[in-house]
Amino acid sequence: MGKYEAVIFDLDGVICHTDKYHYKAWKTIADRLGVYFDETINNRLRGVSRMESLDIVLERYEGTVTREEKERWAEEKNEIYRGLLGEMSTEDLSEEVASTLRELRAGGYRLAIGSSSKNAKFILSRIGLGDFFDAISDGNNISRSKPDPEVFVKAAEYLGIAPGNCLVVEDAQAGIQAAKAGGMDCAAIGDAAQCRIATYDLKRFQDLLEIV
Ligand code: BG6
Ligand code: MG
């Protein structure tokens, strides 16, 4: 083992890709409400909780909205989203991610999930990783979402590893800020690697093996 004892992975956009399902589900709600919604707006929802995502979707909504309506729309979005997640399978876990995770496990690293999603366990089971991780910290055990560090601090706690010995892997700017605020180094992948605020910028997932 090298610099770190544990790796904490964001789920959506890092381990697998659920953007298109979030997009379809939010688009259905937005269309119903007559609100403009596109993929650029959808990208702003990365790492953001479900209710905060709805607030972003409703930025262009004209008129007042009650809390009950918001809760209903978020619930409806989630029902559509979960229906779409049901289409996911082990095919949605890439060979690159699977083999990198196996190598990290063989190298003795403790591995955890740190995700804002309340559907994290369902997604992991769909892609065949239901029992793989040593700990899961997700939208169900936090009260503040990224960029607050709570989700990662809890993941480190569940693993029993000091934050300074954990590396976080993230695809969202809010997630990188969360890792830093929690005193953790962070590897950015995807669009987040363009922000240049992470400890490392990865071109490919398997580059992780070079930095741990
Ligand atoms: C994050 C996604 O992982 O989970 C966000 O990047 C999403 O886009 C958030 O809003 C909450 O997801 P869920 O599954 O609890 O609605
Ligand atoms: Mg993400």
GROMACS .gro file of C-alpha atoms and ligand atoms in nm:
model
  229
    1MET     CA    1   0.000   0.000   0.000
    2GLY     CA    2   0.113   0.352  -0.073
    3LYS     CA    3  -0.010   0.697   0.025
    4TYR     CA    4  -0.364   0.606   0.129
    5GLU     CA    5  -0.540   0.335   0.328
    6ALA     CA    6  -0.882   0.382   0.172
    7VAL     CA    7  -1.054   0.504  -0.143
    8ILE     CA    8  -1.403   0.658  -0.126
    9PHE     CA    9  -1.590   0.666  -0.456
   10ASP     CA   10  -1.872   0.887  -0.563
   11LEU     CA   11  -2.121   0.661  -0.745
   12ASP     CA   12  -2.308   0.846  -1.023
   13GLY     CA   13  -2.058   0.950  -1.290
   14VAL     CA   14  -1.766   0.761  -1.132
   15ILE     CA   15  -1.857   0.394  -1.085
   16CYS     CA   16  -2.143   0.403  -1.336
   17HIS     CA   17  -2.339   0.651  -1.545
   18THR     CA   18  -2.692   0.747  -1.451
   19ASP     CA   19  -2.700   1.097  -1.606
   20LYS     CA   20  -2.928   0.990  -1.890
   21TYR     CA   21  -3.182   0.841  -1.649
   22HIS     CA   22  -3.179   1.153  -1.428
   23TYR     CA   23  -3.223   1.358  -1.746
   24LYS     CA   24  -3.521   1.157  -1.874
   25ALA     CA   25  -3.694   1.164  -1.536
   26TRP     CA   26  -3.642   1.538  -1.472
   27LYS     CA   27  -3.738   1.617  -1.833
   28THR     CA   28  -4.071   1.437  -1.787
   29ILE     CA   29  -4.146   1.648  -1.478
   30ALA     CA   30  -4.022   1.972  -1.640
   31ASP     CA   31  -4.232   1.913  -1.955
   32ARG     CA   32  -4.537   1.850  -1.743
   33LEU     CA   33  -4.479   2.181  -1.562
   34GLY     CA   34  -4.400   2.367  -1.885
   35VAL     CA   35  -4.045   2.446  -1.769
   36TYR     CA   36  -3.751   2.453  -2.010
   37PHE     CA   37  -3.494   2.181  -1.929
   38ASP     CA   38  -3.191   2.061  -2.123
   39GLU     CA   39  -2.871   1.859  -2.076
   40THR     CA   40  -2.671   2.165  -1.969
   41ILE     CA   41  -2.913   2.222  -1.682
   42ASN     CA   42  -2.902   1.846  -1.609
   43ASN     CA   43  -2.522   1.867  -1.573
   44ARG     CA   44  -2.568   2.121  -1.295
   45LEU     CA   45  -2.752   1.855  -1.093
   46ARG     CA   46  -2.443   1.637  -1.054
   47GLY     CA   47  -2.363   1.567  -0.691
   48VAL     CA   48  -2.661   1.777  -0.579
   49SER     CA   49  -2.939   1.627  -0.363
   50ARG     CA   50  -3.280   1.545  -0.509
   51MET     CA   51  -3.459   1.844  -0.350
   52GLU     CA   52  -3.178   2.085  -0.442
   53SER     CA   53  -3.192   1.944  -0.796
   54LEU     CA   54  -3.565   2.023  -0.806
   55ASP     CA   55  -3.489   2.382  -0.696
   56ILE     CA   56  -3.253   2.412  -0.996
   57VAL     CA   57  -3.517   2.264  -1.231
   58LEU     CA   58  -3.771   2.514  -1.094
   59GLU     CA   59  -3.546   2.820  -1.145
   60ARG     CA   60  -3.741   2.885  -1.466
   61TYR     CA   61  -4.083   2.806  -1.321
   62GLU     CA   62  -4.315   3.101  -1.316
   63GLY     CA   63  -4.551   3.103  -1.024
   64THR     CA   64  -4.542   2.997  -0.664
   65VAL     CA   65  -4.486   2.645  -0.546
   66THR     CA   66  -4.589   2.492  -0.215
   67ARG     CA   67  -4.370   2.257  -0.014
   68GLU     CA   68  -4.625   1.979  -0.067
   69GLU     CA   69  -4.609   2.026  -0.446
   70LYS     CA   70  -4.230   2.016  -0.437
   71GLU     CA   71  -4.232   1.697  -0.233
   72ARG     CA   72  -4.482   1.540  -0.473
   73TRP     CA   73  -4.282   1.634  -0.784
   74ALA     CA   74  -3.958   1.506  -0.631
   75GLU     CA   75  -4.132   1.180  -0.545
   76GLU     CA   76  -4.276   1.151  -0.897
   77LYS     CA   77  -3.932   1.215  -1.047
   78ASN     CA   78  -3.791   0.942  -0.826
   79GLU     CA   79  -4.055   0.690  -0.932
   80ILE     CA   80  -3.975   0.752  -1.299
   81TYR     CA   81  -3.601   0.742  -1.224
   82ARG     CA   82  -3.622   0.413  -1.033
   83GLY     CA   83  -3.821   0.260  -1.318
   84LEU     CA   84  -3.536   0.353  -1.553
   85LEU     CA   85  -3.269   0.227  -1.309
   86GLY     CA   86  -3.447  -0.108  -1.331
   87GLU     CA   87  -3.309  -0.132  -1.686
   88MET     CA   88  -2.951  -0.125  -1.554
   89SER     CA   89  -2.753  -0.447  -1.533
   90THR     CA   90  -2.398  -0.575  -1.486
   91GLU     CA   91  -2.339  -0.449  -1.843
   92ASP     CA   92  -2.343  -0.097  -1.699
   93LEU     CA   93  -2.027  -0.169  -1.500
   94SER     CA   94  -1.731  -0.124  -1.734
   95GLU     CA   95  -1.451  -0.378  -1.741
   96GLU     CA   96  -1.206  -0.097  -1.662
   97VAL     CA   97  -1.390   0.004  -1.343
   98ALA     CA   98  -1.443  -0.360  -1.239
   99SER     CA   99  -1.078  -0.458  -1.283
  100THR     CA  100  -0.946  -0.140  -1.115
  101LEU     CA  101  -1.170  -0.206  -0.814
  102ARG     CA  102  -1.046  -0.566  -0.800
  103GLU     CA  103  -0.683  -0.451  -0.808
  104LEU     CA  104  -0.739  -0.198  -0.531
  105ARG     CA  105  -0.906  -0.465  -0.319
  106ALA     CA  106  -0.616  -0.703  -0.385
  107GLY     CA  107  -0.377  -0.422  -0.284
  108GLY     CA  108  -0.540  -0.413   0.061
  109TYR     CA  109  -0.722  -0.081   0.029
  110ARG     CA  110  -1.052  -0.032   0.212
  111LEU     CA  111  -1.316   0.076  -0.039
  112ALA     CA  112  -1.629   0.282   0.022
  113ILE     CA  113  -1.906   0.470  -0.156
  114GLY     CA  114  -1.978   0.837  -0.075
  115SER     CA  115  -2.287   0.934  -0.276
  116SER     CA  116  -2.561   1.196  -0.238
  117SER     CA  117  -2.810   0.948  -0.383
  118LYS     CA  118  -3.078   0.776  -0.180
  119ASN     CA  119  -3.082   0.511  -0.454
  120ALA     CA  120  -2.714   0.417  -0.417
  121LYS     CA  121  -2.773   0.065  -0.282
  122PHE     CA  122  -3.030  -0.009  -0.552
  123ILE     CA  123  -2.792   0.106  -0.827
  124LEU     CA  124  -2.503  -0.097  -0.679
  125SER     CA  125  -2.721  -0.407  -0.672
  126ARG     CA  126  -2.826  -0.353  -1.036
  127ILE     CA  127  -2.463  -0.337  -1.155
  128GLY     CA  128  -2.351  -0.637  -0.950
  129LEU     CA  129  -2.168  -0.450  -0.672
  130GLY     CA  130  -2.433  -0.495  -0.403
  131ASP     CA  131  -2.192  -0.665  -0.161
  132PHE     CA  132  -1.862  -0.529  -0.284
  133PHE     CA  133  -1.785  -0.217  -0.078
  134ASP     CA  134  -1.664  -0.215   0.282
  135ALA     CA  135  -1.891   0.080   0.362
  136ILE     CA  136  -2.167   0.284   0.199
  137SER     CA  137  -2.239   0.642   0.296
  138ASP     CA  138  -2.525   0.785   0.091
  139GLY     CA  139  -2.818   1.025   0.080
  140ASN     CA  140  -2.995   0.825   0.351
  141ASN     CA  141  -2.739   0.891   0.626
  142ILE     CA  142  -2.665   1.259   0.576
  143SER     CA  143  -2.842   1.582   0.658
  144ARG     CA  144  -2.622   1.814   0.448
  145SER     CA  145  -2.526   1.734   0.090
  146LYS     CA  146  -2.210   1.808  -0.108
  147PRO     CA  147  -2.025   2.051  -0.105
  148ASP     CA  148  -2.065   1.983   0.268
  149PRO     CA  149  -1.815   1.708   0.359
  150GLU     CA  150  -2.063   1.504   0.569
  151VAL     CA  151  -2.108   1.217   0.323
  152PHE     CA  152  -1.731   1.155   0.295
  153VAL     CA  153  -1.659   1.213   0.666
  154LYS     CA  154  -1.925   0.949   0.745
  155ALA     CA  155  -1.774   0.708   0.489
  156ALA     CA  156  -1.430   0.745   0.653
  157GLU     CA  157  -1.592   0.694   0.994
  158TYR     CA  158  -1.771   0.376   0.878
  159LEU     CA  159  -1.438   0.246   0.749
  160GLY     CA  160  -1.258   0.347   1.069
  161ILE     CA  161  -0.989   0.533   0.871
  162ALA     CA  162  -0.872   0.891   0.936
  163PRO     CA  163  -0.987   1.134   0.661
  164GLY     CA  164  -0.624   1.224   0.587
  165ASN     CA  165  -0.561   0.863   0.483
  166CYS     CA  166  -0.856   0.852   0.241
  167LEU     CA  167  -0.863   0.943  -0.126
  168VAL     CA  168  -1.197   1.054  -0.274
  169VAL     CA  169  -1.283   0.998  -0.641
  170GLU     CA  170  -1.535   1.246  -0.785
  171ASP     CA  171  -1.686   1.369  -1.112
  172ALA     CA  172  -1.863   1.677  -0.969
  173GLN     CA  173  -1.720   2.008  -0.857
  174ALA     CA  174  -1.944   2.004  -0.546
  175GLY     CA  175  -1.794   1.666  -0.458
  176ILE     CA  176  -1.436   1.785  -0.491
  177GLN     CA  177  -1.515   2.080  -0.266
  178ALA     CA  178  -1.674   1.837  -0.018
  179ALA     CA  179  -1.365   1.613  -0.012
  180LYS     CA  180  -1.134   1.908   0.044
  181ALA     CA  181  -1.357   2.048   0.318
  182GLY     CA  182  -1.338   1.706   0.486
  183GLY     CA  183  -0.958   1.711   0.483
  184MET     CA  184  -0.927   1.447   0.210
  185ASP     CA  185  -0.725   1.435  -0.108
  186CYS     CA  186  -0.936   1.405  -0.418
  187ALA     CA  187  -0.903   1.263  -0.770
  188ALA     CA  188  -1.128   1.424  -1.032
  189ILE     CA  189  -1.260   1.237  -1.333
  190GLY     CA  190  -1.470   1.349  -1.629
  191ASP     CA  191  -1.580   1.714  -1.650
  192ALA     CA  192  -1.459   1.781  -1.294
  193ALA     CA  193  -1.101   1.719  -1.406
  194GLN     CA  194  -1.129   2.040  -1.615
  195CYS     CA  195  -1.188   2.255  -1.303
  196ARG     CA  196  -0.832   2.194  -1.184
  197ILE     CA  197  -0.923   2.213  -0.817
  198ALA     CA  198  -0.865   1.847  -0.724
  199THR     CA  199  -0.542   1.695  -0.591
  200TYR     CA  200  -0.520   1.481  -0.907
  201ASP     CA  201  -0.693   1.496  -1.245
  202LEU     CA  202  -0.756   1.153  -1.398
  203LYS     CA  203  -0.782   1.089  -1.770
  204ARG     CA  204  -0.909   0.735  -1.713
  205PHE     CA  205  -1.044   0.550  -1.412
  206GLN     CA  206  -0.755   0.305  -1.410
  207ASP     CA  207  -0.510   0.596  -1.363
  208LEU     CA  208  -0.611   0.567  -0.998
  209LEU     CA  209  -0.376   0.273  -0.966
  210GLU     CA  210  -0.083   0.507  -1.035
  211ILE     CA  211  -0.167   0.754  -0.759
  212VAL     CA  212  -0.272   0.543  -0.460
  213BG6     C1  213  -2.617   1.221  -0.705
  213BG6     C2  214  -2.640   1.269  -0.847
  213BG6     O1  215  -2.535   1.109  -0.705
  213BG6     O2  216  -2.740   1.188  -0.644
  213BG6     C3  217  -2.740   1.384  -0.846
  213BG6     O3  218  -2.518   1.312  -0.903
  213BG6     C4  219  -2.868   1.343  -0.776
  213BG6     O4  220  -2.765   1.426  -0.978
  213BG6     C5  221  -2.835   1.294  -0.635
  213BG6     O5  222  -2.959   1.451  -0.770
  213BG6     C6  223  -2.958   1.247  -0.558
  213BG6     O6  224  -3.005   1.129  -0.618
  213BG6     P1  225  -3.132   1.047  -0.574
  213BG6     O7  226  -3.109   0.912  -0.636
  213BG6     O8  227  -3.135   1.041  -0.424
  213BG6     O9  228  -3.251   1.117  -0.629
  214MG      MG  229  -2.116   1.209  -0.937
   0.00000   0.00000   0.00000
